[in-house]
XYZ file of C-alpha atoms in Angstrom:
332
model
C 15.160 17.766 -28.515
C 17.041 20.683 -29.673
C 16.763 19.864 -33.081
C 13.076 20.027 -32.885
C 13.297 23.498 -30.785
C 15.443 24.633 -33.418
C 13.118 23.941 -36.035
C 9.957 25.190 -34.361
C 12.384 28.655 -34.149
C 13.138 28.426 -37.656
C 9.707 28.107 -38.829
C 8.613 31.669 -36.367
C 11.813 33.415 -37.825
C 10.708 32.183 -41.402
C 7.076 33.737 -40.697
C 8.429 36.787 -39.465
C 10.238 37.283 -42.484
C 7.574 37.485 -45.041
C 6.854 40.650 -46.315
C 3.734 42.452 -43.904
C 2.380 43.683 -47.379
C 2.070 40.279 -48.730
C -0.820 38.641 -46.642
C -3.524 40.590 -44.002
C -2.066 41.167 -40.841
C -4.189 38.338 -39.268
C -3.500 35.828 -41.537
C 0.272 36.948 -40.760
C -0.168 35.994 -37.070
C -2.272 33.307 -37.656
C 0.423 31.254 -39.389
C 3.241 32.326 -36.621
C 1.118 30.927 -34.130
C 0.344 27.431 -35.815
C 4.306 27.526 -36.764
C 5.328 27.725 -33.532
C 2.105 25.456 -31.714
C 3.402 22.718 -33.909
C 7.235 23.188 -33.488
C 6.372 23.225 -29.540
C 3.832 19.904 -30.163
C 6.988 18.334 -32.182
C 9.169 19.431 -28.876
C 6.581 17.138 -26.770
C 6.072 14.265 -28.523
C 9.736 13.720 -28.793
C 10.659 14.342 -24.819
C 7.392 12.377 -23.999
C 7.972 9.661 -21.464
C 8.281 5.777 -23.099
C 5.673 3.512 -22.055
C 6.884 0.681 -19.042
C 4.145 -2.306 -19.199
C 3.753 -4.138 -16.184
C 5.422 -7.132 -15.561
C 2.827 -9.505 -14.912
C 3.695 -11.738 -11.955
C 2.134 -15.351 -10.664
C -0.522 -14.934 -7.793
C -0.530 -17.906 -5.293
C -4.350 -17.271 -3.283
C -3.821 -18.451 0.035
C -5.812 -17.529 3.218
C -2.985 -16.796 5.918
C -4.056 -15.081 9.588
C -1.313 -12.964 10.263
C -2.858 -11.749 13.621
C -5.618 -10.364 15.672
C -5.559 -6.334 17.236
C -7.696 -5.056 19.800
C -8.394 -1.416 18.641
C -10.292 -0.071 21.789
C -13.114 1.026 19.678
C -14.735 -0.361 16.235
C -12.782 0.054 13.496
C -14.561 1.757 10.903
C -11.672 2.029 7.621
C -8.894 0.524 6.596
C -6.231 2.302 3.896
C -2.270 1.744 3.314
C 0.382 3.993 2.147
C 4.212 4.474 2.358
C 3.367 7.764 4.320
C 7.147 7.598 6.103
C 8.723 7.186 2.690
C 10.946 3.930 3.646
C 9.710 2.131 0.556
C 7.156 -0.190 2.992
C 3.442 0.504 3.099
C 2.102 1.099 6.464
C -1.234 0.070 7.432
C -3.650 2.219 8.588
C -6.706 1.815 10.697
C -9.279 4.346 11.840
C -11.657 3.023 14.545
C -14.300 5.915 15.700
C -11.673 7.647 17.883
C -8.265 7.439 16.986
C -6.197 6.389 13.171
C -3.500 3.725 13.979
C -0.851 2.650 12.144
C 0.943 -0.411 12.123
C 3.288 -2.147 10.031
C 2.896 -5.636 8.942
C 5.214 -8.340 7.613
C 4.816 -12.181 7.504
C 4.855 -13.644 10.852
C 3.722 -10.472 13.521
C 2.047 -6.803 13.241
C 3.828 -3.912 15.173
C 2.180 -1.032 15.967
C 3.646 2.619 15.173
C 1.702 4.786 16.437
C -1.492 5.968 16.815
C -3.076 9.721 17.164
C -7.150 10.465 18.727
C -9.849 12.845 17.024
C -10.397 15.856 18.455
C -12.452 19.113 18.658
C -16.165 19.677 18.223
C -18.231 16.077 18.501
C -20.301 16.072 14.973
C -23.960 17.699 15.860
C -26.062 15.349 14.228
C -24.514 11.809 13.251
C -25.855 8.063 12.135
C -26.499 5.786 14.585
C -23.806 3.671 12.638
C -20.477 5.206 13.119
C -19.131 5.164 9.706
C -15.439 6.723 8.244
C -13.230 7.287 5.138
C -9.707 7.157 4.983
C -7.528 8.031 2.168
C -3.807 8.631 1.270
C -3.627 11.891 -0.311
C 0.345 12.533 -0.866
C 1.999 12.614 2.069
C -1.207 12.876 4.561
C -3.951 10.346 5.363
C -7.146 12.088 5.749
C -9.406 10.316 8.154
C -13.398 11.663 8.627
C -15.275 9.567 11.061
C -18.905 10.736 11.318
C -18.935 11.476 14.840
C -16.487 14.419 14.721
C -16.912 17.392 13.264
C -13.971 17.824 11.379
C -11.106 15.260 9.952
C -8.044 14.321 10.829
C -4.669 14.900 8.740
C -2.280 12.092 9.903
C 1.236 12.650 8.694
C 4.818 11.389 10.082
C 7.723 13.523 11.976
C 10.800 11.765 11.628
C 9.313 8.362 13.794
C 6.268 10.601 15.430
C 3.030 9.793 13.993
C 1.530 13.249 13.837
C -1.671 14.904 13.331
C -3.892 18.098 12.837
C -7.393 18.790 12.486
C -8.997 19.436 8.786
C -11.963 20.688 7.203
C -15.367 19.543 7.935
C -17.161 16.793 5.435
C -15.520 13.897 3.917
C -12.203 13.390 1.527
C -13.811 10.093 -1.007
C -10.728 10.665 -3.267
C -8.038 13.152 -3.591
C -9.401 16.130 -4.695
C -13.133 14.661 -4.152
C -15.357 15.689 -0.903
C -18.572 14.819 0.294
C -20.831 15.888 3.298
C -22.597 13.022 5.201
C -26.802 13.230 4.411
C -27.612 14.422 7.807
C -28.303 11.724 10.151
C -27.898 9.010 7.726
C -24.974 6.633 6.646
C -24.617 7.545 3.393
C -23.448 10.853 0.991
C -24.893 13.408 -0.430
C -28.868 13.192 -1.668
C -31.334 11.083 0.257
C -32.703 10.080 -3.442
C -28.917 8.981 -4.871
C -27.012 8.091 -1.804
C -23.504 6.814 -2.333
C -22.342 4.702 0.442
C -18.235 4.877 -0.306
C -15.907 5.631 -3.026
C -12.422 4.431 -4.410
C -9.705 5.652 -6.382
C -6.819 4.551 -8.193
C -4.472 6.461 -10.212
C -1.377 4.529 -9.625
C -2.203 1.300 -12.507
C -1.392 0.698 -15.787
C -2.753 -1.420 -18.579
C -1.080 -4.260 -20.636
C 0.896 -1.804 -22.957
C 1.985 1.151 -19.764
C -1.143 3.597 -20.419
C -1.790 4.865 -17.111
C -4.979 4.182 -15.591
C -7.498 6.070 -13.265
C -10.139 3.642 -11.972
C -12.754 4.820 -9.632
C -15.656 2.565 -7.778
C -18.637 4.247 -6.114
C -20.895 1.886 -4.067
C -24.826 2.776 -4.119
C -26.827 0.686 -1.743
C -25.320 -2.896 -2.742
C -24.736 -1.773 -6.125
C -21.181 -0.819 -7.396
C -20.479 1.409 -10.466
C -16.827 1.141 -11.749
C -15.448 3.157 -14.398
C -11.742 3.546 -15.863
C -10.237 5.582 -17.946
C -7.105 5.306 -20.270
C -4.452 8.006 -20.316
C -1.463 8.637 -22.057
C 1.764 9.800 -20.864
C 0.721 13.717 -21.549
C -1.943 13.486 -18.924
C -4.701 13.228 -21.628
C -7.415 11.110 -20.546
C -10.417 9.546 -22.123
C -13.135 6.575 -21.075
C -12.088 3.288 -21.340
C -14.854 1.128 -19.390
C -17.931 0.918 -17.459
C -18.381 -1.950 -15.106
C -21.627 -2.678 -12.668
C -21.980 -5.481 -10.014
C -24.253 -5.768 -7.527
C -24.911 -7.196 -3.979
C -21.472 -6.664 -2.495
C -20.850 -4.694 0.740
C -19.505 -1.633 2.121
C -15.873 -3.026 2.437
C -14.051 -2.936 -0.998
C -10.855 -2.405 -2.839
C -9.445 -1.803 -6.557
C -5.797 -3.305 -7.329
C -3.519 -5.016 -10.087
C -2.576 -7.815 -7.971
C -1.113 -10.019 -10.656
C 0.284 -6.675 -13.058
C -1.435 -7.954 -16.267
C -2.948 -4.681 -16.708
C -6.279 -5.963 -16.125
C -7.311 -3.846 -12.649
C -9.139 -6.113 -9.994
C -12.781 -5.379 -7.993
C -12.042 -6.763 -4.479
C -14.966 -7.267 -2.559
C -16.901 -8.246 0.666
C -20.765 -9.479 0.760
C -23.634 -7.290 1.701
C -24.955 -9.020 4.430
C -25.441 -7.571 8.180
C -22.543 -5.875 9.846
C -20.560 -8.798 11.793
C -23.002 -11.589 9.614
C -20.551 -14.501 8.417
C -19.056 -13.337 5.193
C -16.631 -13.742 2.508
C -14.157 -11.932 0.111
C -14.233 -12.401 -3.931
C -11.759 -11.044 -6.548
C -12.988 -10.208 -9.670
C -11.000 -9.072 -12.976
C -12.863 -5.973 -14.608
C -14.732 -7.414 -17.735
C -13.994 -10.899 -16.824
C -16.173 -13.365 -15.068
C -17.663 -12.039 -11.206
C -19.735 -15.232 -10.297
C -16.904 -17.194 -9.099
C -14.671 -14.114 -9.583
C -10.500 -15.119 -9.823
C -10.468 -16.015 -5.673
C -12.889 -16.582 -2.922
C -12.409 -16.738 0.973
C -15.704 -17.170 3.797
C -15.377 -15.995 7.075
C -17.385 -16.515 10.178
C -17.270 -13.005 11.137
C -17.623 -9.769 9.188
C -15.662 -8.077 6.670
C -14.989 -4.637 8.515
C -12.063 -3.172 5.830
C -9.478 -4.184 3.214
C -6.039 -2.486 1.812
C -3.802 -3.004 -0.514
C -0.456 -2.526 0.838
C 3.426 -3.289 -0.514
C 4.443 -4.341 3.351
C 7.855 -5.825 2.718
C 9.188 -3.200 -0.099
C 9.734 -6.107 -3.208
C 7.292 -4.320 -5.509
C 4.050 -7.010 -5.332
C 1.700 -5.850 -3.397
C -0.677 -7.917 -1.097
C -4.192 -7.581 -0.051
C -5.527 -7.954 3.952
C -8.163 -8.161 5.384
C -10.200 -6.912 8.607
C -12.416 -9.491 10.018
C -14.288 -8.706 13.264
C -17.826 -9.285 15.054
C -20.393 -7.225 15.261
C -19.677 -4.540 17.543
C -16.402 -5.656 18.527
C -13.309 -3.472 18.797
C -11.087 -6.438 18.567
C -10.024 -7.475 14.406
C -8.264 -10.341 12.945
C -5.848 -9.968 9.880
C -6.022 -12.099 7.181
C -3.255 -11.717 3.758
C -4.272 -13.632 0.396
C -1.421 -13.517 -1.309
């Protein structure tokens, strides 16, 4: 690294040097600006972080009901995140009153805590309480559409803590979206998007970094990804569309081969049997890589690393129509 600093120096002293009278004075700076814009570019490329490819790992698809939680209202999203920074995800559900957290592990589910909305009720909401949840750093930011403004859930040493946030919706960190008035979907009545995923934390098969984002339009999803390299530079690297899936789905690497997963619920009536399906991006979605039925509803799924090794598992929220009580179901 110094060597190349040194030489990107070199090459601006070198410039400086020639005679003023020898080239026009823009030319002059012209060429100590490209000198030292490549010595600097030189300086990059050589500190730039290697590439890690994932370490692919066997996935053994099996149904397992971990548990069943009475809520004391409908639950409405599901997220997970290592908010508390103990290197286990915590599970996070927002019902239409309150965010709850619990933590999960093979055999039992303990709650954590679990902190209520407040403030100004929303003036004009959907008949269908709907919310968001998403892990944005340290925070989970929680929008329910009957209250005004969100909820910023954070910890305090073992205190699950929160404060109020802006009005409208977080979709994605650094994304927002106001609710069409009335209805259960975002933004314009004539393109309404009924939810949104992100993922910047996957990586193909050679350690590019990936950001993968879903948006779900009626029953129709719309996937894209793009391929980045370790300088931050991104550029398009796929367009995916499947259709006739529901309001409940997930994007993950469950088996690390660099090839991200769809996970996703049917689009039948809230609370009507359903079913899970997994689906590789580009590969086959008709039978999909795993498939689960239920007899109730798929109300919410996660991702979550709940015991700290590294794989991480997917769960699911199966409930009834109307019910505030949820079972939990892990795949793998």
């Amino acid at each position: 690294m110094d060597r190349v600093l040194a030489r990107a120096a070199l090459g601006a002293v070198l410039v400086l040097a020639a005679p003023a009278l020898a080239e026009p004075r823009a030319d002059y700076f012209s060429r100590l600006a490209a000198a030292v814009r490549s010595g600097l570019e030189e300086a990059v490329v050589a500190r730039a972080p290697r590439l890690v490819p994932p370490t692919p790992i066997k996935v053994t698809w099996k149904a397992v009901r971990v548990g069943s939680l009475d809520l004391g209202a409908p639950l409405v999203a599901l997220t997970a995140g290592d908010l508390d920074r103990d290197g286990k995800s915590e599970l996070y559900a927002v019902t239409s009153r309150e965010v709850i957290a619990f933590a999960l592990d093979q055999r039992k589910i303990k709650e954590l805590g679990r902190v209520a909305f407040g403030g100004d009720r929303a003036a004009l909401s959907p008949r269908e309480v709907i919310g968001t949840a998403v892990v944005d750093g340290s925070e989970l930011v929680a929008g329910v559409s009957s209250w005004a403004k969100e909820l910023r859930v954070g910890w305090q040493g073992k205190v699950l803590v929160a404060q109020p946030g802006g009005a409208g919706f977080l979709q994605c960190p650094g994304e927002r979206a106001a609710l069409s008035p009335g209805r259960n979907h975002f933004g314009d009545p004539l393109a309404p998007v009924h939810g949104v995923r992100c993922r910047d934390d996957l990586f193909d098969a050679e350690g590019h970094p990936l950001r993968v984002r879903a948006a779900l339009a009626g029953t129709r999803l719309a996937i894209t990804v793009a391929r980045c390299s370790v300088a931050g530079a991104c550029e398009p690297a796929g367009t995916y569309e499947y259709k006739d899936y529901g309001v409940a789905f997930e994007l993950a690497d469950l088996d690390r081969n660099g090839t991200p997963e769809l996970i996703v619920s049917g689009a039948g009536a809230p609370g009507d049997p359903d079913a899970i399906k997994v689906i590789g991006l580009g590969g086959e979605d008709k039978k999909g890589l795993f498939r689960h039925r239920f007899n109730g509803g798929v109300a919410g799924l996660a991702v979550l690393d709940s015991d700290g090794d590294g794989a991480m598992e997917l769960v699911a929220a199966v409930r009834l129509v109307g019910a505030t009580r949820v079972d939990l179901w892990r795949f793998n």
